[in-house]
């Protein structure tokens, strides 16, 4: 009875949900966090810090709009700096959410249920942060909407051969579909919140959001179809998004950008950083809200394994970038990789190798995988590493390209930092609000993991 | 307009008028008229508050005033000057059509030597300078200073009013007090009068000066300029008289330059470049090349073009020449370099080319060196053949250093009542030991005619704004003596006065205009019949035909006093002083275009630097941007190091013209002033200087940081032998992708016109005239040092400079790079809004108002020729510079990308003209600004579909190659491989090609 | 009888039985179906696939609409790009042909996913008759547990077989926790 559903006995690191939970208890526990739990001083403190960082974004963006992108460190030849680095980094982080909720759903991985809601939220917030940069980084941000295809009196249209237009489509689609998927997933839980709210106003709000969901079997049937379809569509979508992002570089002819390995290696990198970010957020949250029994060690263990796997793919990518450089017999490629390893930005390169290739190797050790604190530290390192990777790709390729006469350097200004830290603030602010107002775990899917959810074989005649 | 420009403004007048009621009104006008400066106020085309039109209240008052000015028109009428006619170059002004530029021939004198130019005027507003194609000294090209002169005209920091000890006066009020001062001098024959000018070449001015000196026999006139001394005195020493050497590079097979930058600056630079290059280019079937040796105390753009270049310490130059003289006499070689392959080869070549060679000394070299060079030319039989002499172009050539000394003595004697300083900036540029600043203040009345309120104006009581060359009539000879009549293009912007007018102030016709002065002079001088037509033609053409002085024969003797030199070597470092290639002796320090124009060798902007060789740097334990203190001549200056291969060991090169304190917004604080290190006794170089590392950094702003080609070959170069063996040797250097190498078929055919450009690297001498020309033509913004430090300069065309060969004595190459107008442009494909696309004629157009500024195009441009307005770089504030803007070109705002357009405005202008005449555009009808300015005609533009066009010919040449051809971008701009003619015996040529 | 039934339909939505476990609900649903009822529905805090067979619910229209939506997006995407580049704004971009098919693939794909995904979600919501702020089943006190821990089955009064007493009896025979009347 205590043994959870569809759980192969060889899994040794514990169940996806601890014993002693009933349909009622999980519902109350998770809904309770939102509707009963008082706002703690710790939450307020954390929220204020995040909100403070958000103000950096406000200041940074304002100054940027007043003066122009020149307030950043970018120049000719390095036309793209922090803005694009951060854009790619944030998009990458987003990927874990969709991956967990879509791909693992298709693969019928039951352990995803405890973490997908949170991961999806993270996706949406990350994509929000990412989505800002393409607008901010344009020279005339007030005209950024010209990248959208809309009929206008000038009869002008976007140029559909440009990867930046592909970006617009990919990112906006990604944001829309993720949001829809997320909301669809939330409907039954809104119903739960509605029904267990004591205050009328809460019941009203959640009621509105639940659209009058009444857990009818006929609804559930269509609901599951839609969910499955969305998952099916999101899976190629999530792969395509970072592929398109990688096209920003791969389609250009710059040595260090123009390479066929980019799409797979970007996607892997995205999942890598995404899972790292989920860990970074989940580990503290499960402790603060006492969810160790729902987000169990097994979840951490699995995520660590995914991180390790994708980390290896990324490492393989680095290896082959270097190999291609050498093997291409192309003087520019050769120089580019050599410059990465020995040029003025070499420290960044080695730092990234350490963060993304060395560090994950610790995850081979089960003890470390199952020790939340260490796992958390590793996840932080990985996040930094993935940011560095984007920095190295964008900057070192640009700063020394074909003609030595036009080589230059790029160093970020305080405004580069303000905007970057600002988006971190925005992200955390959203997370803090999210854990307070929405069930951070999909309750109805969790219920399905419970023994009580099993249907005994009806008596045969 | 600046506030202090006029004590009287509309408000004050209005208050007066408001007091006046009804019938009293007219009477009050008379009151008004008596207010000082009110007349002047009426003379002005528009009273300052033209903006009054906007608010209703103000407008009514404004009309009152205008009414008043009408009423007072009569008042001003009595002082009307006779009408002055100036001649448009192509069309008479009455045919002037708005929107259609007119060209006027005139000249821009630089220390007395005229660059003949055509000035383009839009609605009588000068906007651009071109060379005068009919003038032998220009042949259509210009140098950097002439191109930048147009910005000098609109320089907002020019002195804008007459003022007396800081307070604003009117010119008439100056005249009245000036007359009084003169009256006092009448008695003592003007013995209290001293006039200090720069080198005077203007015949008219000289005539006037003589009149003045007739009136005041005891008055003294001194001339002094900080540079150009060597050439003047050199001929004096060698020939016993002042002569003006003219070199015929088109007839020279061997050229030896002693520190000479004859392809860059100096008199005749433009023509010399043209002639020199004519003996170097491999086009139209040429198979031979002149050979060029350079011996330099610091690398110059000219030296970069040498087949063999030798660095030499300034103190060794004289010794080297003595040795050379001996060797050419076939006596034992001695002196520096004597036992180098270079030397023996040089001697052999010179001896082999007697009468067909040129030895030329640099502007900054001492008279002694110039004299020795004259003598060597004499020995080689060049004088009279490749080097011809005319009598000096200077009206009254003198030993200017003696003049300066004399002036100082006079001043110290305390008997100077009136000192008039016309032009120049002696307080800034004179050697410190003369303490000119102190001495000048000993004169009772000090009158200064100057363009700026500069270091010298600071200590003068009367400051008269000087009219710019384009604001007043004058005349000046070109390098060959051909006289140009300088006609004004625009009435003085700030009521400036010319030297002619100031000299008239000494006479009984104190208000005589420069027009009358010049015209009277030539009326008197003119012999032939019908002066009027002659005058019209001369003014129209921009020069007086056959006014060049005849060649004089002269034989050089070698009775040369060794000029005094500093302490013996070994006790320190040599310093060689050079006038900056752009701001020269500092006179153009406030010209932002010149400040931001990268120096040809160091590629530095906005600063001068302490140039040292790698070895010397190692000795001093310094690297780039280390601040050092240099002690010499009992003074110390602080500057930043730039390590420069090709600089002689143990010698540092410093350029004059920096560290100005009162030049204006652009010049102030740029670089450091090295004049204190120059001694009056030997201003050409110093010895025994000590250099101290200060352990701090000073940021320098070069536009190029990497000078090695890194194993790539952006510049294709080879020797003439390689070329003879295989004319196609250069093509083999680049691997061309097969035409079919694309998943897309070649969809685009270019029928009709297909514009293209070819650049001959052999011809490019790196003078940068094209860069300034482009800046002027295309309204390119100046960004300032801070932005250049972040590599955000905006020049559409840049001249890359590369090293090749051994690090200490590298070969140097120039490569002008602008947008190459790819047919398969990487920039276009990545633009998300189609803000850049190829048009039917193959131009890669940049659509500014569609650009949203993603900078993706620039990232994807392998040539990195695109420029981005990271901030609001264009100047939307300064009123005066707005006048310079070319109305045919958009002034870009912040956040948009820009780049070379092949001067599309000129292309369209020509196409429209052709269409109106129902014909095709002729070859050579369209000349982009860069090509037009290029002294050596290195840039050719035209229609690639026209098999007969010159550009097609160029591109058919076996030496033609595309930059980064392997990327298959199919650029419309291609290059002709640089061919050099090294002496096989030296064998250090093209080591690694 | 019929008049009586009408009057009942106005006041009574149906009869609701509450069950403890999913198993019981599935069993009950199967029995109700066998008993020939048409208008009835089961309510559970999570989807129970066994119910689909028990009540034989096989509505595949969501998938169909999604497919159609996806196809529209697909053609729309490629169509838009090609039309813009070839008809609306035909320019020479880097010497590429008007229809640079390979470069329009990303657009095509993203549009497919966008339209497809949206139709999936919207068609599900619409076909479920959502949003429906009011529904009679909410009148049952204990129904709040439907979204928490309990399982319900409601036979609606529209059903031709429906009879207040008999149906109540029938439901009782399925041994539920309790049977409640659902007012309109």
PDB file of C-alpha atoms in Angstrom, chain B residues 98-296:
ATOM      1  CA  UNK B  98      18.160  76.830 -55.433  1.00  0.00           C
ATOM      2  CA  UNK B  99      19.235  73.261 -54.727  1.00  0.00           C
ATOM      3  CA  UNK B 100      21.871  73.427 -57.411  1.00  0.00           C
ATOM      4  CA  UNK B 101      25.353  74.066 -56.019  1.00  0.00           C
ATOM      5  CA  UNK B 102      27.659  76.681 -57.524  1.00  0.00           C
ATOM      6  CA  UNK B 103      31.424  76.326 -57.604  1.00  0.00           C
ATOM      7  CA  UNK B 104      33.762  79.255 -57.078  1.00  0.00           C
ATOM      8  CA  UNK B 105      37.476  79.127 -57.780  1.00  0.00           C
ATOM      9  CA  UNK B 106      39.600  80.521 -55.004  1.00  0.00           C
ATOM     10  CA  UNK B 107      42.577  79.456 -52.928  1.00  0.00           C
ATOM     11  CA  UNK B 108      43.333  78.436 -49.385  1.00  0.00           C
ATOM     12  CA  UNK B 109      46.756  79.609 -48.246  1.00  0.00           C
ATOM     13  CA  UNK B 110      48.692  77.541 -45.703  1.00  0.00           C
ATOM     14  CA  UNK B 111      51.619  79.582 -44.356  1.00  0.00           C
ATOM     15  CA  UNK B 112      51.548  81.640 -47.502  1.00  0.00           C
ATOM     16  CA  UNK B 113      51.381  78.842 -50.047  1.00  0.00           C
ATOM     17  CA  UNK B 114      48.023  78.681 -51.796  1.00  0.00           C
ATOM     18  CA  UNK B 115      46.123  75.444 -52.353  1.00  0.00           C
ATOM     19  CA  UNK B 116      43.991  76.222 -55.388  1.00  0.00           C
ATOM     20  CA  UNK B 117      40.445  75.106 -54.715  1.00  0.00           C
ATOM     21  CA  UNK B 118      36.902  75.231 -55.967  1.00  0.00           C
ATOM     22  CA  UNK B 119      34.438  75.872 -53.191  1.00  0.00           C
ATOM     23  CA  UNK B 120      30.993  74.362 -53.528  1.00  0.00           C
ATOM     24  CA  UNK B 121      28.291  76.736 -52.353  1.00  0.00           C
ATOM     25  CA  UNK B 122      24.653  75.833 -51.764  1.00  0.00           C
ATOM     26  CA  UNK B 123      22.516  78.966 -51.896  1.00  0.00           C
ATOM     27  CA  UNK B 124      25.785  80.915 -51.410  1.00  0.00           C
ATOM     28  CA  UNK B 125      26.657  78.877 -48.347  1.00  0.00           C
ATOM     29  CA  UNK B 126      30.079  77.236 -48.741  1.00  0.00           C
ATOM     30  CA  UNK B 127      29.814  73.539 -47.905  1.00  0.00           C
ATOM     31  CA  UNK B 128      32.630  71.652 -49.556  1.00  0.00           C
ATOM     32  CA  UNK B 129      36.082  72.172 -51.016  1.00  0.00           C
ATOM     33  CA  UNK B 130      37.329  70.555 -54.202  1.00  0.00           C
ATOM     34  CA  UNK B 131      40.626  70.951 -56.004  1.00  0.00           C
ATOM     35  CA  UNK B 132      40.900  73.300 -58.949  1.00  0.00           C
ATOM     36  CA  UNK B 133      41.399  70.952 -61.927  1.00  0.00           C
ATOM     37  CA  UNK B 134      42.887  73.685 -64.114  1.00  0.00           C
ATOM     38  CA  UNK B 135      45.534  74.702 -61.635  1.00  0.00           C
ATOM     39  CA  UNK B 136      48.940  73.002 -62.044  1.00  0.00           C
ATOM     40  CA  UNK B 137      49.352  72.748 -58.273  1.00  0.00           C
ATOM     41  CA  UNK B 138      46.066  70.936 -57.720  1.00  0.00           C
ATOM     42  CA  UNK B 139      44.901  69.216 -60.903  1.00  0.00           C
ATOM     43  CA  UNK B 140      41.604  68.668 -59.121  1.00  0.00           C
ATOM     44  CA  UNK B 141      42.984  67.251 -55.901  1.00  0.00           C
ATOM     45  CA  UNK B 142      43.417  68.777 -52.483  1.00  0.00           C
ATOM     46  CA  UNK B 143      45.321  68.087 -49.315  1.00  0.00           C
ATOM     47  CA  UNK B 144      43.901  67.451 -45.873  1.00  0.00           C
ATOM     48  CA  UNK B 145      44.104  71.054 -44.669  1.00  0.00           C
ATOM     49  CA  UNK B 146      42.249  72.405 -47.685  1.00  0.00           C
ATOM     50  CA  UNK B 147      39.496  69.839 -47.193  1.00  0.00           C
ATOM     51  CA  UNK B 148      39.178  70.724 -43.515  1.00  0.00           C
ATOM     52  CA  UNK B 149      39.307  74.475 -44.187  1.00  0.00           C
ATOM     53  CA  UNK B 150      35.544  74.562 -44.647  1.00  0.00           C
ATOM     54  CA  UNK B 151      35.052  73.535 -41.022  1.00  0.00           C
ATOM     55  CA  UNK B 152      37.611  76.160 -40.011  1.00  0.00           C
ATOM     56  CA  UNK B 153      35.366  78.745 -41.675  1.00  0.00           C
ATOM     57  CA  UNK B 154      32.422  77.762 -39.482  1.00  0.00           C
ATOM     58  CA  UNK B 155      34.485  77.148 -36.348  1.00  0.00           C
ATOM     59  CA  UNK B 156      32.139  78.298 -33.562  1.00  0.00           C
ATOM     60  CA  UNK B 157      35.131  79.216 -31.384  1.00  0.00           C
ATOM     61  CA  UNK B 158      36.431  81.887 -33.757  1.00  0.00           C
ATOM     62  CA  UNK B 159      36.927  85.334 -32.292  1.00  0.00           C
ATOM     63  CA  UNK B 160      33.540  86.901 -32.984  1.00  0.00           C
ATOM     64  CA  UNK B 161      33.884  90.555 -32.074  1.00  0.00           C
ATOM     65  CA  UNK B 162      36.394  93.341 -31.898  1.00  0.00           C
ATOM     66  CA  UNK B 163      37.268  93.725 -28.259  1.00  0.00           C
ATOM     67  CA  UNK B 164      39.451  95.914 -26.104  1.00  0.00           C
ATOM     68  CA  UNK B 165      40.779  94.262 -22.937  1.00  0.00           C
ATOM     69  CA  UNK B 166      37.903  91.840 -22.957  1.00  0.00           C
ATOM     70  CA  UNK B 167      35.087  94.292 -23.609  1.00  0.00           C
ATOM     71  CA  UNK B 168      33.222  94.384 -26.881  1.00  0.00           C
ATOM     72  CA  UNK B 169      33.917  97.288 -29.235  1.00  0.00           C
ATOM     73  CA  UNK B 170      33.039  98.041 -32.811  1.00  0.00           C
ATOM     74  CA  UNK B 171      35.625  98.176 -35.557  1.00  0.00           C
ATOM     75  CA  UNK B 172      34.982 101.881 -36.102  1.00  0.00           C
ATOM     76  CA  UNK B 173      35.704 102.558 -32.466  1.00  0.00           C
ATOM     77  CA  UNK B 174      38.959 100.613 -32.884  1.00  0.00           C
ATOM     78  CA  UNK B 175      39.843 102.684 -35.917  1.00  0.00           C
ATOM     79  CA  UNK B 176      39.257 105.939 -34.089  1.00  0.00           C
ATOM     80  CA  UNK B 177      41.592 105.028 -31.245  1.00  0.00           C
ATOM     81  CA  UNK B 178      44.079 103.474 -33.679  1.00  0.00           C
ATOM     82  CA  UNK B 179      44.248 106.709 -35.606  1.00  0.00           C
ATOM     83  CA  UNK B 180      45.095 108.535 -32.384  1.00  0.00           C
ATOM     84  CA  UNK B 181      47.937 106.132 -31.622  1.00  0.00           C
ATOM     85  CA  UNK B 182      49.289 106.582 -35.134  1.00  0.00           C
ATOM     86  CA  UNK B 183      49.039 110.309 -34.822  1.00  0.00           C
ATOM     87  CA  UNK B 184      51.503 110.104 -31.950  1.00  0.00           C
ATOM     88  CA  UNK B 185      53.852 108.109 -34.189  1.00  0.00           C
ATOM     89  CA  UNK B 186      53.742 110.632 -37.038  1.00  0.00           C
ATOM     90  CA  UNK B 187      56.374 112.734 -35.302  1.00  0.00           C
ATOM     91  CA  UNK B 188      59.030 110.088 -34.747  1.00  0.00           C
ATOM     92  CA  UNK B 189      58.704 108.447 -38.167  1.00  0.00           C
ATOM     93  CA  UNK B 190      56.858 105.570 -36.541  1.00  0.00           C
ATOM     94  CA  UNK B 191      59.923 104.394 -34.691  1.00  0.00           C
ATOM     95  CA  UNK B 192      57.585 103.047 -32.031  1.00  0.00           C
ATOM     96  CA  UNK B 193      55.726 100.805 -34.450  1.00  0.00           C
ATOM     97  CA  UNK B 194      56.448  97.098 -34.818  1.00  0.00           C
ATOM     98  CA  UNK B 195      54.488  94.757 -37.029  1.00  0.00           C
ATOM     99  CA  UNK B 196      54.817  90.998 -36.619  1.00  0.00           C
ATOM    100  CA  UNK B 197      53.368  88.801 -39.348  1.00  0.00           C
ATOM    101  CA  UNK B 198      53.642  85.237 -40.517  1.00  0.00           C
ATOM    102  CA  UNK B 199      55.538  84.585 -43.731  1.00  0.00           C
ATOM    103  CA  UNK B 200      54.081  87.063 -46.228  1.00  0.00           C
ATOM    104  CA  UNK B 201      53.668  85.886 -49.807  1.00  0.00           C
ATOM    105  CA  UNK B 202      50.674  87.936 -50.903  1.00  0.00           C
ATOM    106  CA  UNK B 203      51.886  90.515 -53.437  1.00  0.00           C
ATOM    107  CA  UNK B 204      49.100  92.876 -52.458  1.00  0.00           C
ATOM    108  CA  UNK B 205      49.862  92.621 -48.778  1.00  0.00           C
ATOM    109  CA  UNK B 206      53.530  93.228 -49.446  1.00  0.00           C
ATOM    110  CA  UNK B 207      52.636  96.253 -51.515  1.00  0.00           C
ATOM    111  CA  UNK B 208      50.529  97.614 -48.706  1.00  0.00           C
ATOM    112  CA  UNK B 209      53.292  96.857 -46.207  1.00  0.00           C
ATOM    113  CA  UNK B 210      55.711  98.902 -48.255  1.00  0.00           C
ATOM    114  CA  UNK B 211      53.247 101.814 -48.313  1.00  0.00           C
ATOM    115  CA  UNK B 212      52.990 101.614 -44.553  1.00  0.00           C
ATOM    116  CA  UNK B 213      56.746 101.547 -44.185  1.00  0.00           C
ATOM    117  CA  UNK B 214      56.969 104.547 -46.497  1.00  0.00           C
ATOM    118  CA  UNK B 215      54.611 106.450 -44.212  1.00  0.00           C
ATOM    119  CA  UNK B 216      56.516 105.347 -41.129  1.00  0.00           C
ATOM    120  CA  UNK B 217      60.120 104.867 -42.248  1.00  0.00           C
ATOM    121  CA  UNK B 218      61.358 103.861 -38.811  1.00  0.00           C
ATOM    122  CA  UNK B 219      58.621 101.380 -38.210  1.00  0.00           C
ATOM    123  CA  UNK B 220      59.782  97.769 -38.364  1.00  0.00           C
ATOM    124  CA  UNK B 221      58.148  94.727 -39.901  1.00  0.00           C
ATOM    125  CA  UNK B 222      59.125  91.282 -38.683  1.00  0.00           C
ATOM    126  CA  UNK B 223      58.082  87.872 -39.975  1.00  0.00           C
ATOM    127  CA  UNK B 224      58.184  84.700 -37.977  1.00  0.00           C
ATOM    128  CA  UNK B 225      56.723  81.223 -38.182  1.00  0.00           C
ATOM    129  CA  UNK B 226      57.756  78.265 -36.051  1.00  0.00           C
ATOM    130  CA  UNK B 227      58.340  75.943 -39.017  1.00  0.00           C
ATOM    131  CA  UNK B 228      59.474  75.951 -42.659  1.00  0.00           C
ATOM    132  CA  UNK B 229      62.721  77.630 -41.708  1.00  0.00           C
ATOM    133  CA  UNK B 230      65.057  74.992 -43.119  1.00  0.00           C
ATOM    134  CA  UNK B 231      63.846  75.253 -46.697  1.00  0.00           C
ATOM    135  CA  UNK B 232      64.156  79.037 -46.717  1.00  0.00           C
ATOM    136  CA  UNK B 233      67.605  79.268 -45.188  1.00  0.00           C
ATOM    137  CA  UNK B 234      68.895  76.125 -46.886  1.00  0.00           C
ATOM    138  CA  UNK B 235      68.806  77.745 -50.299  1.00  0.00           C
ATOM    139  CA  UNK B 236      70.344  80.883 -48.801  1.00  0.00           C
ATOM    140  CA  UNK B 237      73.272  78.860 -47.502  1.00  0.00           C
ATOM    141  CA  UNK B 238      73.696  76.747 -50.614  1.00  0.00           C
ATOM    142  CA  UNK B 239      73.159  79.381 -53.275  1.00  0.00           C
ATOM    143  CA  UNK B 240      73.703  82.602 -51.410  1.00  0.00           C
ATOM    144  CA  UNK B 241      70.201  83.688 -52.289  1.00  0.00           C
ATOM    145  CA  UNK B 242      66.672  82.751 -51.355  1.00  0.00           C
ATOM    146  CA  UNK B 243      65.318  80.298 -53.889  1.00  0.00           C
ATOM    147  CA  UNK B 244      62.234  78.162 -54.157  1.00  0.00           C
ATOM    148  CA  UNK B 245      62.994  74.590 -55.224  1.00  0.00           C
ATOM    149  CA  UNK B 246      60.423  72.790 -57.376  1.00  0.00           C
ATOM    150  CA  UNK B 247      60.810  69.046 -57.826  1.00  0.00           C
ATOM    151  CA  UNK B 248      59.874  67.117 -60.959  1.00  0.00           C
ATOM    152  CA  UNK B 249      59.094  63.694 -59.540  1.00  0.00           C
ATOM    153  CA  UNK B 250      57.574  62.626 -62.849  1.00  0.00           C
ATOM    154  CA  UNK B 251      61.099  62.733 -64.269  1.00  0.00           C
ATOM    155  CA  UNK B 252      62.940  61.100 -61.374  1.00  0.00           C
ATOM    156  CA  UNK B 253      63.978  57.459 -61.541  1.00  0.00           C
ATOM    157  CA  UNK B 254      65.602  57.456 -58.124  1.00  0.00           C
ATOM    158  CA  UNK B 255      64.317  59.434 -55.181  1.00  0.00           C
ATOM    159  CA  UNK B 256      66.034  59.842 -51.837  1.00  0.00           C
ATOM    160  CA  UNK B 257      64.018  61.518 -49.145  1.00  0.00           C
ATOM    161  CA  UNK B 258      65.771  62.817 -46.048  1.00  0.00           C
ATOM    162  CA  UNK B 259      62.895  62.901 -43.579  1.00  0.00           C
ATOM    163  CA  UNK B 260      60.821  64.427 -46.331  1.00  0.00           C
ATOM    164  CA  UNK B 261      57.040  64.080 -46.176  1.00  0.00           C
ATOM    165  CA  UNK B 262      56.635  65.507 -49.655  1.00  0.00           C
ATOM    166  CA  UNK B 263      53.688  63.232 -50.433  1.00  0.00           C
ATOM    167  CA  UNK B 264      51.841  64.509 -47.406  1.00  0.00           C
ATOM    168  CA  UNK B 265      52.392  68.084 -46.354  1.00  0.00           C
ATOM    169  CA  UNK B 266      54.464  70.983 -47.517  1.00  0.00           C
ATOM    170  CA  UNK B 267      54.235  73.156 -50.589  1.00  0.00           C
ATOM    171  CA  UNK B 268      53.292  71.248 -53.700  1.00  0.00           C
ATOM    172  CA  UNK B 269      52.489  68.085 -51.780  1.00  0.00           C
ATOM    173  CA  UNK B 270      49.395  67.473 -53.880  1.00  0.00           C
ATOM    174  CA  UNK B 271      51.186  67.876 -57.190  1.00  0.00           C
ATOM    175  CA  UNK B 272      54.237  65.945 -56.003  1.00  0.00           C
ATOM    176  CA  UNK B 273      52.065  62.990 -55.003  1.00  0.00           C
ATOM    177  CA  UNK B 274      50.515  62.992 -58.456  1.00  0.00           C
ATOM    178  CA  UNK B 275      53.916  63.167 -60.203  1.00  0.00           C
ATOM    179  CA  UNK B 276      55.644  60.688 -57.914  1.00  0.00           C
ATOM    180  CA  UNK B 277      52.889  58.127 -58.294  1.00  0.00           C
ATOM    181  CA  UNK B 278      52.908  58.498 -62.073  1.00  0.00           C
ATOM    182  CA  UNK B 279      56.329  56.822 -61.976  1.00  0.00           C
ATOM    183  CA  UNK B 280      55.143  54.040 -59.660  1.00  0.00           C
ATOM    184  CA  UNK B 281      51.804  52.757 -60.908  1.00  0.00           C
ATOM    185  CA  UNK B 282      51.654  49.544 -62.918  1.00  0.00           C
ATOM    186  CA  UNK B 283      48.496  50.422 -64.817  1.00  0.00           C
ATOM    187  CA  UNK B 284      48.239  50.933 -68.590  1.00  0.00           C
ATOM    188  CA  UNK B 285      51.021  48.527 -69.349  1.00  0.00           C
ATOM    189  CA  UNK B 286      53.756  50.162 -67.315  1.00  0.00           C
ATOM    190  CA  UNK B 287      56.628  47.805 -66.634  1.00  0.00           C
ATOM    191  CA  UNK B 288      59.093  50.041 -64.839  1.00  0.00           C
ATOM    192  CA  UNK B 289      59.005  51.882 -61.566  1.00  0.00           C
ATOM    193  CA  UNK B 290      61.088  54.600 -60.016  1.00  0.00           C
ATOM    194  CA  UNK B 291      63.006  53.541 -56.913  1.00  0.00           C
ATOM    195  CA  UNK B 292      62.410  55.330 -53.673  1.00  0.00           C
ATOM    196  CA  UNK B 293      64.812  55.414 -50.726  1.00  0.00           C
ATOM    197  CA  UNK B 294      63.805  57.080 -47.477  1.00  0.00           C
ATOM    198  CA  UNK B 295      66.055  58.043 -44.573  1.00  0.00           C
ATOM    199  CA  UNK B 296      63.871  59.172 -41.722  1.00  0.00           C
TER     200      UNK B 296
END
